[in-house]
CSV table of C-alpha atoms and ligand atoms in Angstrom, one decimal:
chain,number,residue,atom,x,y,z
A,213,UNK,CA,76.1,101.3,151.3
A,214,UNK,CA,76.4,98.0,149.6
A,215,UNK,CA,74.2,95.0,150.3
A,216,UNK,CA,74.0,91.8,148.4
A,217,UNK,CA,71.2,90.0,146.7
A,218,UNK,CA,70.9,86.8,144.9
A,219,UNK,CA,68.9,86.6,141.7
A,220,UNK,CA,66.2,84.0,141.8
A,221,UNK,CA,66.8,80.7,140.1
A,222,UNK,CA,63.6,81.3,138.1
A,223,UNK,CA,63.3,84.1,135.5
A,224,UNK,CA,61.2,87.0,136.7
A,225,UNK,CA,59.8,87.3,133.2
A,226,UNK,CA,58.4,83.8,133.4
A,227,UNK,CA,55.0,82.9,134.6
A,228,UNK,CA,54.3,83.0,138.3
A,229,UNK,CA,57.5,84.7,139.1
A,230,UNK,CA,58.1,86.5,142.4
A,231,UNK,CA,61.1,88.4,141.5
A,232,UNK,CA,62.2,91.0,144.0
A,233,UNK,CA,64.2,93.9,142.7
A,234,UNK,CA,67.3,95.1,144.4
A,235,UNK,CA,66.2,97.7,146.9
A,236,UNK,CA,68.7,100.4,146.0
A,237,UNK,CA,67.1,100.6,142.6
A,238,UNK,CA,63.5,101.3,143.7
A,239,UNK,CA,63.7,104.9,142.3
A,240,UNK,CA,63.1,103.2,139.0
A,241,UNK,CA,59.7,101.6,139.3
A,242,UNK,CA,59.8,100.0,135.9
A,243,UNK,CA,59.8,96.6,134.4
A,244,UNK,CA,61.8,95.4,131.5
A,245,UNK,CA,60.3,95.6,128.0
A,246,UNK,CA,60.5,91.9,127.8
A,247,UNK,CA,58.3,91.6,130.9
A,248,UNK,CA,54.7,90.6,130.1
A,249,UNK,CA,53.5,93.3,132.6
A,250,UNK,CA,55.5,96.0,130.8
A,251,UNK,CA,52.7,97.4,128.7
A,252,UNK,CA,50.1,97.0,131.3
A,253,UNK,CA,52.1,99.1,133.7
A,254,UNK,CA,52.8,101.8,131.2
A,255,UNK,CA,49.5,102.4,129.5
A,256,UNK,CA,46.1,103.3,130.7
A,257,UNK,CA,44.2,101.8,127.8
A,258,UNK,CA,44.1,98.1,127.1
A,259,UNK,CA,47.1,97.2,125.1
A,260,UNK,CA,46.6,95.6,121.7
A,261,UNK,CA,50.1,94.0,122.0
A,262,UNK,CA,49.5,91.7,124.8
A,263,UNK,CA,51.5,88.8,123.6
A,264,UNK,CA,55.0,88.4,122.2
A,265,UNK,CA,55.1,87.1,118.7
A,266,UNK,CA,56.0,83.4,118.6
A,267,UNK,CA,58.3,81.8,116.2
A,268,UNK,CA,55.6,81.5,113.6
A,269,UNK,CA,54.9,85.1,113.5
A,270,UNK,CA,58.6,85.8,113.2
A,271,UNK,CA,58.7,83.5,110.3
A,272,UNK,CA,55.8,85.2,108.7
A,273,UNK,CA,57.5,88.5,109.0
A,274,UNK,CA,60.5,87.1,107.4
A,275,UNK,CA,58.6,85.6,104.6
A,276,UNK,CA,56.9,88.9,104.0
A,277,UNK,CA,60.2,90.6,103.9
A,278,UNK,CA,61.4,88.4,101.1
A,279,UNK,CA,58.6,89.7,98.9
A,280,UNK,CA,60.0,93.2,98.9
A,281,UNK,CA,61.6,94.1,95.6
A,282,UNK,CA,64.5,96.0,97.1
A,283,UNK,CA,65.1,95.6,100.8
A,284,UNK,CA,67.0,98.7,101.9
A,285,UNK,CA,66.9,97.5,105.5
A,286,UNK,CA,70.2,96.1,106.7
A,287,UNK,CA,70.3,95.5,110.4
A,288,UNK,CA,72.7,95.4,113.2
A,289,UNK,CA,69.9,94.0,115.2
A,290,UNK,CA,67.3,92.1,113.1
A,291,UNK,CA,64.6,89.7,113.7
A,292,UNK,CA,65.3,86.5,111.9
A,293,UNK,CA,63.8,83.1,111.5
A,294,UNK,CA,67.1,82.1,110.0
A,295,UNK,CA,70.3,81.0,111.4
A,296,UNK,CA,71.2,77.9,113.3
A,297,UNK,CA,68.5,75.8,114.8
A,298,UNK,CA,68.9,75.0,118.5
A,299,UNK,CA,70.0,71.5,117.5
A,300,UNK,CA,72.6,72.9,115.0
A,301,UNK,CA,73.9,75.1,117.8
A,302,UNK,CA,74.1,72.2,120.2
A,303,UNK,CA,76.2,70.5,117.7
A,304,UNK,CA,78.3,73.6,117.2
A,305,UNK,CA,78.7,73.9,120.9
A,306,UNK,CA,79.9,70.3,121.3
A,307,UNK,CA,82.2,70.8,118.3
A,308,UNK,CA,83.6,73.8,120.1
A,309,UNK,CA,84.2,71.6,123.1
A,310,UNK,CA,81.0,72.7,124.8
A,311,UNK,CA,80.1,75.9,126.4
A,312,UNK,CA,82.9,77.2,128.4
A,313,UNK,CA,85.6,75.9,126.2
A,314,UNK,CA,87.8,78.6,124.7
A,315,UNK,CA,85.7,81.2,126.5
A,316,UNK,CA,87.2,84.4,127.7
A,317,UNK,CA,87.1,85.0,131.4
A,318,UNK,CA,84.1,86.6,133.0
A,319,UNK,CA,81.4,85.3,130.7
A,320,UNK,CA,78.3,83.9,132.2
A,321,UNK,CA,78.7,80.4,131.1
A,322,UNK,CA,75.6,78.7,132.2
A,323,UNK,CA,76.3,79.4,135.8
A,324,UNK,CA,74.0,81.1,138.2
A,325,UNK,CA,75.7,84.0,139.8
A,326,UNK,CA,74.7,86.4,142.5
A,327,UNK,CA,74.9,90.1,142.1
A,328,UNK,CA,76.2,92.5,144.6
A,329,UNK,CA,73.7,95.4,144.7
A,330,UNK,CA,76.1,98.3,144.4
A,331,UNK,CA,74.6,101.6,145.2
A,332,UNK,CA,74.2,102.6,141.6
A,333,UNK,CA,72.2,105.8,141.2
A,334,UNK,CA,73.4,106.6,137.7
A,335,UNK,CA,72.7,110.3,138.2
A,336,UNK,CA,75.0,110.5,141.1
A,337,UNK,CA,78.2,109.5,139.3
A,338,UNK,CA,81.0,111.6,140.6
A,339,UNK,CA,79.4,112.1,144.0
A,340,UNK,CA,81.5,109.2,145.5
A,341,UNK,CA,84.9,107.7,145.1
A,342,UNK,CA,84.1,105.5,142.1
A,343,UNK,CA,86.9,105.4,139.6
A,344,UNK,CA,86.1,104.1,136.2
A,345,UNK,CA,88.2,101.2,135.0
A,346,UNK,CA,91.0,102.1,132.6
A,347,UNK,CA,92.1,99.5,130.1
A,348,UNK,CA,94.9,100.8,127.9
A,349,UNK,CA,94.5,100.2,124.2
A,350,UNK,CA,96.8,100.4,121.2
A,351,UNK,CA,96.0,103.0,118.5
A,352,UNK,CA,94.9,100.1,116.3
A,353,UNK,CA,92.5,98.8,119.0
A,354,UNK,CA,91.1,102.3,119.7
A,355,UNK,CA,90.4,102.9,116.0
A,356,UNK,CA,88.6,99.6,115.7
A,357,UNK,CA,86.6,100.3,118.9
A,358,UNK,CA,85.6,103.8,117.7
A,359,UNK,CA,84.4,102.4,114.5
A,360,UNK,CA,82.4,99.7,116.3
A,361,UNK,CA,80.6,102.2,118.6
A,362,UNK,CA,80.1,104.9,115.9
A,363,UNK,CA,77.0,103.3,114.6
A,364,UNK,CA,75.5,102.4,118.0
A,365,UNK,CA,72.7,104.6,119.2
A,366,UNK,CA,73.4,104.1,122.9
A,367,UNK,CA,76.7,105.9,122.3
A,368,UNK,CA,75.4,108.6,120.0
A,369,UNK,CA,74.0,110.7,122.8
A,370,UNK,CA,77.2,110.7,125.0
A,371,UNK,CA,79.2,113.9,125.4
A,372,UNK,CA,83.0,113.7,124.7
A,373,UNK,CA,84.0,113.2,128.3
A,374,UNK,CA,81.6,110.3,128.9
A,375,UNK,CA,82.4,108.7,125.6
A,376,UNK,CA,86.1,108.7,126.6
A,377,UNK,CA,85.3,107.2,130.0
A,378,UNK,CA,83.4,104.4,128.3
A,379,UNK,CA,86.0,103.8,125.6
A,380,UNK,CA,88.7,103.5,128.3
A,381,UNK,CA,86.6,101.0,130.3
A,382,UNK,CA,85.8,98.7,127.4
A,383,UNK,CA,87.7,95.5,127.1
A,384,UNK,CA,88.3,93.5,123.9
A,385,UNK,CA,86.9,90.0,124.0
A,386,UNK,CA,87.9,87.8,121.0
A,387,UNK,CA,85.3,85.0,120.4
A,388,UNK,CA,87.4,82.2,118.8
A,389,UNK,CA,84.6,79.8,117.6
A,390,UNK,CA,81.1,79.4,116.5
A,391,UNK,CA,78.6,78.3,119.1
A,392,UNK,CA,80.0,80.1,122.1
A,393,UNK,CA,77.4,81.2,124.6
A,394,UNK,CA,78.3,84.7,125.6
A,395,UNK,CA,75.2,85.3,127.6
A,396,UNK,CA,72.8,82.6,129.0
A,397,UNK,CA,69.2,83.4,129.5
A,398,UNK,CA,68.3,83.4,133.2
A,399,UNK,CA,71.8,84.3,134.4
A,400,UNK,CA,72.6,87.4,136.3
A,401,UNK,CA,73.9,90.3,134.2
A,402,UNK,CA,77.6,91.2,134.4
A,403,UNK,CA,78.7,92.8,131.1
A,404,UNK,CA,77.2,94.8,128.3
A,405,UNK,CA,78.6,94.0,124.8
A,406,UNK,CA,79.3,95.8,121.6
A,407,UNK,CA,79.8,93.7,118.4
A,408,UNK,CA,82.8,94.7,116.4
A,409,UNK,CA,82.9,91.7,114.1
A,410,UNK,CA,80.8,88.6,113.6
A,411,UNK,CA,77.1,87.8,114.1
A,412,UNK,CA,75.4,86.6,117.2
A,413,UNK,CA,72.1,84.7,117.5
A,414,UNK,CA,69.5,85.7,120.1
A,415,UNK,CA,67.6,82.7,121.5
A,416,UNK,CA,64.7,82.7,123.9
A,417,UNK,CA,63.4,79.8,125.9
A,418,UNK,CA,59.8,80.5,126.9
A,419,UNK,CA,60.5,78.9,130.4
A,420,UNK,CA,62.6,82.0,131.2
A,421,UNK,CA,65.9,80.3,131.3
A,422,UNK,CA,68.1,78.3,129.0
A,423,UNK,CA,67.7,74.5,129.6
A,424,UNK,CA,70.0,71.6,128.9
A,425,UNK,CA,69.4,69.5,125.8
A,426,UNK,CA,69.3,70.1,122.1
A,427,UNK,CA,66.4,72.5,122.2
A,428,UNK,CA,67.3,74.1,125.5
A,429,UNK,CA,68.1,77.4,124.0
A,430,UNK,CA,64.6,77.9,122.7
A,431,UNK,CA,63.8,79.7,119.5
A,432,UNK,CA,66.1,82.1,117.6
A,433,UNK,CA,64.3,85.5,117.6
A,434,UNK,CA,66.9,87.6,116.1
A,435,UNK,CA,70.6,88.2,115.3
A,436,UNK,CA,73.0,91.0,116.1
A,437,UNK,CA,75.8,92.1,113.8
A,438,UNK,CA,78.7,94.6,113.7
A,439,UNK,CA,77.8,97.9,115.4
A,440,UNK,CA,75.0,96.3,117.4
A,441,UNK,CA,75.0,95.6,121.1
A,442,UNK,CA,73.4,93.4,123.6
A,443,UNK,CA,73.2,92.6,127.3
A,444,UNK,CA,71.8,96.0,128.4
A,445,UNK,CA,68.5,94.7,129.8
A,446,UNK,CA,69.7,92.7,132.8
A,447,UNK,CA,71.9,95.6,133.7
A,448,UNK,CA,69.2,98.3,133.3
A,449,UNK,CA,66.5,96.4,135.1
A,450,UNK,CA,68.4,94.2,137.5
A,451,UNK,CA,66.7,91.3,135.9
A,452,UNK,CA,68.1,87.9,134.8
A,453,UNK,CA,69.3,87.7,131.2
A,454,UNK,CA,66.3,87.8,128.9
A,455,UNK,CA,67.9,85.8,126.1
A,456,UNK,CA,70.8,83.5,125.3
A,457,UNK,CA,73.4,85.1,122.9
A,458,UNK,CA,75.5,82.7,120.9
A,459,UNK,CA,78.3,83.3,118.3
A,460,UNK,CA,77.2,82.3,114.8
A,461,UNK,CA,80.6,82.8,113.1
A,462,UNK,CA,83.9,81.0,113.5
A,463,UNK,CA,85.6,84.1,114.6
A,464,UNK,CA,84.1,87.3,116.2
A,465,UNK,CA,85.1,90.2,118.3
A,466,UNK,CA,83.2,91.8,121.1
A,467,UNK,CA,84.0,94.7,123.4
A,468,UNK,CA,82.7,94.3,127.0
A,469,UNK,CA,81.7,97.0,129.4
A,470,UNK,CA,81.4,96.2,133.1
A,471,UNK,CA,78.1,96.6,134.8
A,472,UNK,CA,79.0,99.6,137.0
A,473,UNK,CA,80.4,101.7,134.2
A,474,UNK,CA,77.4,100.8,132.0
A,475,UNK,CA,75.0,101.8,134.7
A,476,UNK,CA,76.8,105.0,135.7
A,477,UNK,CA,77.5,106.3,132.2
A,478,UNK,CA,75.6,104.6,129.4
A,479,UNK,CA,72.4,103.7,131.2
A,480,UNK,CA,71.4,107.2,132.2
A,481,UNK,CA,70.7,108.5,128.7
A,482,UNK,CA,69.5,105.1,127.4
A,483,UNK,CA,67.1,104.7,130.3
A,484,UNK,CA,65.7,108.2,130.0
A,485,UNK,CA,65.2,107.9,126.3
A,486,UNK,CA,63.5,104.5,126.5
A,487,UNK,CA,61.3,105.8,129.3
A,488,UNK,CA,60.5,109.1,127.5
A,489,UNK,CA,59.5,107.5,124.2
A,490,UNK,CA,57.9,104.2,125.3
A,491,UNK,CA,54.4,105.4,125.8
A,492,UNK,CA,54.4,107.5,122.7
A,493,UNK,CA,55.9,104.7,120.5
A,494,UNK,CA,53.1,102.3,121.7
A,495,UNK,CA,50.6,104.8,120.3
A,496,UNK,CA,52.1,105.0,116.9
A,497,UNK,CA,49.9,102.9,114.6
A,498,UNK,CA,52.9,102.2,112.2
A,499,UNK,CA,54.8,100.5,115.0
A,500,UNK,CA,52.0,98.6,116.6
A,501,UNK,CA,53.1,95.3,115.1
A,502,UNK,CA,56.6,95.6,116.7
A,503,UNK,CA,57.5,93.9,119.9
A,504,UNK,CA,58.3,96.0,122.9
A,505,UNK,CA,62.0,95.3,122.7
A,506,UNK,CA,62.0,96.5,119.0
A,507,UNK,CA,60.4,99.7,120.1
A,508,UNK,CA,63.0,100.2,122.8
A,509,UNK,CA,65.7,100.0,120.2
A,510,UNK,CA,63.9,102.7,118.2
A,511,UNK,CA,63.7,104.9,121.3
A,512,UNK,CA,67.5,104.6,121.7
A,513,UNK,CA,67.9,106.2,118.2
A,514,UNK,CA,65.3,109.1,118.5
A,515,UNK,CA,65.9,112.8,119.0
A,516,UNK,CA,63.1,115.2,119.7
A,517,UNK,CA,63.1,118.5,117.7
A,518,UNK,CA,60.6,121.3,118.1
A,519,UNK,CA,59.3,123.5,115.3
A,520,UNK,CA,57.3,126.7,115.6
A,521,UNK,CA,53.9,127.0,113.8
A,522,UNK,CA,54.5,127.9,110.1
A,523,UNK,CA,58.0,126.4,109.9
A,524,UNK,CA,59.1,124.0,107.2
A,525,UNK,CA,60.1,120.6,108.6
A,526,UNK,CA,60.8,119.1,105.2
A,527,UNK,CA,61.2,120.9,101.9
A,528,UNK,CA,60.0,119.4,98.6
A,529,UNK,CA,62.9,118.5,96.3
A,530,UNK,CA,65.5,118.4,99.1
A,531,UNK,CA,67.5,115.2,99.6
A,532,UNK,CA,66.2,113.3,102.6
A,533,UNK,CA,68.2,112.0,105.5
A,534,UNK,CA,65.6,111.7,108.3
A,535,UNK,CA,62.3,110.1,109.1
A,536,UNK,CA,59.8,111.8,111.5
A,537,UNK,CA,57.1,110.7,114.0
A,538,UNK,CA,54.8,113.5,115.1
A,539,UNK,CA,54.9,113.7,118.9
A,540,UNK,CA,52.6,116.7,119.4
A,541,UNK,CA,50.9,119.4,117.3
A,542,UNK,CA,49.6,119.3,113.8
A,543,UNK,CA,51.4,119.4,110.5
A,544,UNK,CA,50.5,119.1,106.8
A,545,UNK,CA,52.1,117.9,103.6
A,546,UNK,CA,52.0,120.4,100.8
A,547,UNK,CA,52.6,119.8,97.1
A,548,UNK,CA,52.6,122.6,94.6
A,549,UNK,CA,50.7,124.8,97.1
A,550,UNK,CA,48.0,122.2,97.8
A,551,UNK,CA,47.6,120.3,101.1
A,552,UNK,CA,47.8,116.6,100.3
A,553,UNK,CA,47.9,115.2,103.8
A,554,UNK,CA,47.4,116.2,107.4
A,555,UNK,CA,49.3,114.8,110.4
A,556,UNK,CA,48.5,114.6,114.1
A,557,UNK,CA,50.1,112.8,117.1
A,558,UNK,CA,51.4,109.4,116.0
A,559,UNK,CA,51.6,110.2,112.3
A,560,UNK,CA,54.8,109.8,110.4
A,561,UNK,CA,56.4,111.4,107.4
A,562,UNK,CA,59.7,111.6,105.5
A,563,UNK,CA,59.8,107.9,104.7
A,564,UNK,CA,59.6,108.0,100.9
A,565,UNK,CA,62.9,109.7,100.2
A,566,UNK,CA,64.6,107.2,102.5
A,567,UNK,CA,62.8,104.2,101.1
A,568,UNK,CA,63.4,105.1,97.5
A,569,UNK,CA,66.5,107.3,97.6
A,570,UNK,CA,64.5,110.1,96.0
A,571,UNK,CA,64.2,113.8,96.7
A,572,UNK,CA,61.5,114.9,99.1
A,573,UNK,CA,58.1,114.4,97.4
A,574,UNK,CA,56.3,117.1,99.3
A,575,UNK,CA,57.0,119.8,101.9
A,576,UNK,CA,55.8,119.2,105.4
A,577,UNK,CA,54.9,122.3,107.3
A,578,UNK,CA,54.1,122.7,111.0
A,579,UNK,CA,50.5,124.0,111.4
A,580,UNK,CA,50.9,124.6,115.1
A,581,UNK,CA,54.0,124.4,117.3
A,582,UNK,CA,55.1,120.8,117.0
A,583,UNK,CA,57.4,118.3,118.5
A,584,UNK,CA,58.8,115.6,116.2
A,585,UNK,CA,60.9,112.5,117.1
A,586,UNK,CA,63.5,112.3,114.4
A,587,UNK,CA,65.2,109.0,113.3
A,588,UNK,CA,68.2,109.4,111.0
A,589,UNK,CA,68.7,107.4,107.9
A,590,UNK,CA,70.8,104.7,109.6
A,591,UNK,CA,68.3,104.1,112.3
A,592,UNK,CA,65.5,104.1,109.8
A,593,UNK,CA,67.2,101.4,107.8
A,594,UNK,CA,68.3,99.3,110.8
A,595,UNK,CA,65.2,99.5,112.9
A,596,UNK,CA,62.2,99.9,110.6
A,597,UNK,CA,62.7,96.9,108.3
A,598,UNK,CA,59.8,95.0,109.9
A,599,UNK,CA,57.4,97.8,109.0
A,600,UNK,CA,58.8,98.6,105.5
A,601,UNK,CA,55.8,97.0,103.8
A,602,UNK,CA,53.3,99.0,105.8
A,603,UNK,CA,55.1,102.2,104.8
A,604,UNK,CA,55.3,101.1,101.2
A,605,UNK,CA,51.6,100.2,101.0
A,606,UNK,CA,48.8,102.3,99.7
A,607,UNK,CA,48.9,105.5,101.6
A,608,UNK,CA,50.4,107.5,98.7
A,609,UNK,CA,48.8,105.5,95.9
A,610,UNK,CA,47.2,108.1,93.7
A,611,UNK,CA,44.6,108.0,90.9
A,612,UNK,CA,45.7,109.1,87.5
A,613,UNK,CA,44.7,112.7,88.3
A,614,UNK,CA,47.3,112.6,91.1
A,615,UNK,CA,44.7,112.7,93.9
A,616,UNK,CA,44.4,109.9,96.5
A,617,UNK,CA,41.3,107.7,95.9
A,618,UNK,CA,38.5,108.3,98.4
A,619,UNK,CA,39.1,105.0,100.2
A,620,UNK,CA,42.9,105.7,100.5
A,621,UNK,CA,42.1,109.2,101.8
A,622,UNK,CA,39.7,107.7,104.3
A,623,UNK,CA,42.2,105.0,105.4
A,624,UNK,CA,44.8,107.7,105.9
A,625,UNK,CA,42.4,109.9,107.9
A,626,UNK,CA,41.5,107.0,110.1
A,627,UNK,CA,45.0,105.6,110.3
A,628,UNK,CA,43.7,102.3,109.1
A,629,UNK,CA,45.8,99.9,107.0
A,630,UNK,CA,43.7,99.7,103.7
A,631,UNK,CA,45.3,96.5,102.8
A,632,UNK,CA,43.9,94.6,105.8
A,633,UNK,CA,40.5,93.9,104.5
A,634,UNK,CA,37.2,95.3,103.2
A,635,UNK,CA,36.1,98.6,104.6
A,636,UNK,CA,32.6,100.0,104.6
A,637,UNK,CA,31.7,103.6,105.1
A,638,UNK,CA,28.8,103.9,107.6
A,639,UNK,CA,27.1,107.3,107.5
A,640,UNK,CA,27.8,109.9,108.8
A,641,UNK,CA,31.4,108.9,108.1
A,642,UNK,CA,32.7,106.1,110.2
A,643,UNK,CA,34.9,103.6,108.4
A,644,UNK,CA,34.5,100.0,109.6
A,645,UNK,CA,36.7,96.9,108.9
A,646,UNK,CA,34.2,94.1,107.9
A,647,UNK,CA,36.5,91.4,106.7
A,648,UNK,CA,40.2,90.7,106.9
B,1281,CMP,N1,63.9,90.0,121.5
B,1281,CMP,C1,64.7,90.1,122.5
B,1281,CMP,N2,64.2,90.0,123.8
B,1281,CMP,C2,65.1,90.1,124.8
B,1281,CMP,N3,66.4,90.4,124.7
B,1281,CMP,C3,66.9,90.6,123.5
B,1281,CMP,C4,66.1,90.4,122.3
B,1281,CMP,N4,66.8,90.6,121.3
B,1281,CMP,C5,68.1,90.9,121.7
B,1281,CMP,N5,68.1,90.9,123.0
B,1281,CMP,C6,69.3,91.1,123.8
B,1281,CMP,O1,69.7,89.8,124.5
B,1281,CMP,C7,70.2,90.2,125.7
B,1281,CMP,C8,70.3,89.1,126.8
B,1281,CMP,O2,70.8,89.7,127.9
B,1281,CMP,P1,70.0,90.9,128.6
B,1281,CMP,O3,68.7,90.4,129.1
B,1281,CMP,O4,70.9,91.6,129.6
B,1281,CMP,O5,69.8,91.9,127.4
B,1281,CMP,C9,69.3,91.3,126.2
B,1281,CMP,C10,69.2,92.1,125.0
B,1281,CMP,O6,70.3,92.9,124.9
């Protein structure tokens, strides 16, 4: 049965919000990863990540990245302090005739819309008379579309039948100018978008909704390029748009998927995966500096693999194509018959071959039955750029004899970042950070 519900005019992610979710969706008692309550409602311990990084932090991250000698990380979604300022964009918007000019139909162009709360249990697709939309495509369109979705992790877990349904339902949306607002923060969600061509800026206004005026879009927190996607959050969580998305190139191409097909077909696996991995990813020390939304994107790209005790997960000398996070069990890195490192839940391995395009530097063996979350090369490069420096730091620095120094060994045992400050060893063996 359908009922209707208007989204509130204030953003539920903003302070003091009293956002009521659409009742049919109550089976999902979750909040969006952009919601300040997201971590509190998903962890028992006090979260160390209680505030979103502001623009300064983003800039710092960016500056750090520029110090890397060879940055292998190219991103379909990347944090960036660069791009147009809000003022530049306002100028671009007025040059383009203002928001709404030259816009394809159905875009949320600054208007507040209400959403009909369809009965949308994604697991019950097929149990009613819903027929997915079918938009015929030329061979040329289909081949471009397939290429655009091939690198998108939300599509990589679909079976052939579901993939076909989604491809049939997608509609091409040419974006003819720079500065076009495809999504406006605070609006209701209508479409999910895949980027085929061009780059789009992600802007967040801390008030929870885009405002009029030169700085109304807020701060640019990232950009999304070919193969990337956006617009899933409002559809997944029945929440207002969490960000404003604006075209940064004179000509771009998007593919739009309607809300119902997204929820019935794409959301199921994405939602499960984000939910399955979110608590684990919050515990991984390597990822602790990432924002919740960045961890959600990593969850989209992970696959879990189980290994029995004694099996070889990585073999020394092999070419590397995957990075691993240890979800459960114990593993060890072995070089020439000697154990050089031990891993437990939250540990990671397999990064060196991907960072430096070198063969595997050690074997990694399961000591007990283990579960690992595997990230392929593409996901590693697209999603782990912000933590590249942490991975490159001291953990594998070795003394001339080839053995880790005592302090490096201790830092790795305690999962502490040695580069953060001065550490003292307090008997009987606790390592303390005394200065940063
Ligand atoms: N840091 C971010 N926070 C929130 N949304 C983001 C961020 N980066 C990209 N986005 C995308 O911006 C989209 C705006 O619309 P949605 O809220 O539907 O979904 C959002 C995400 O797909």
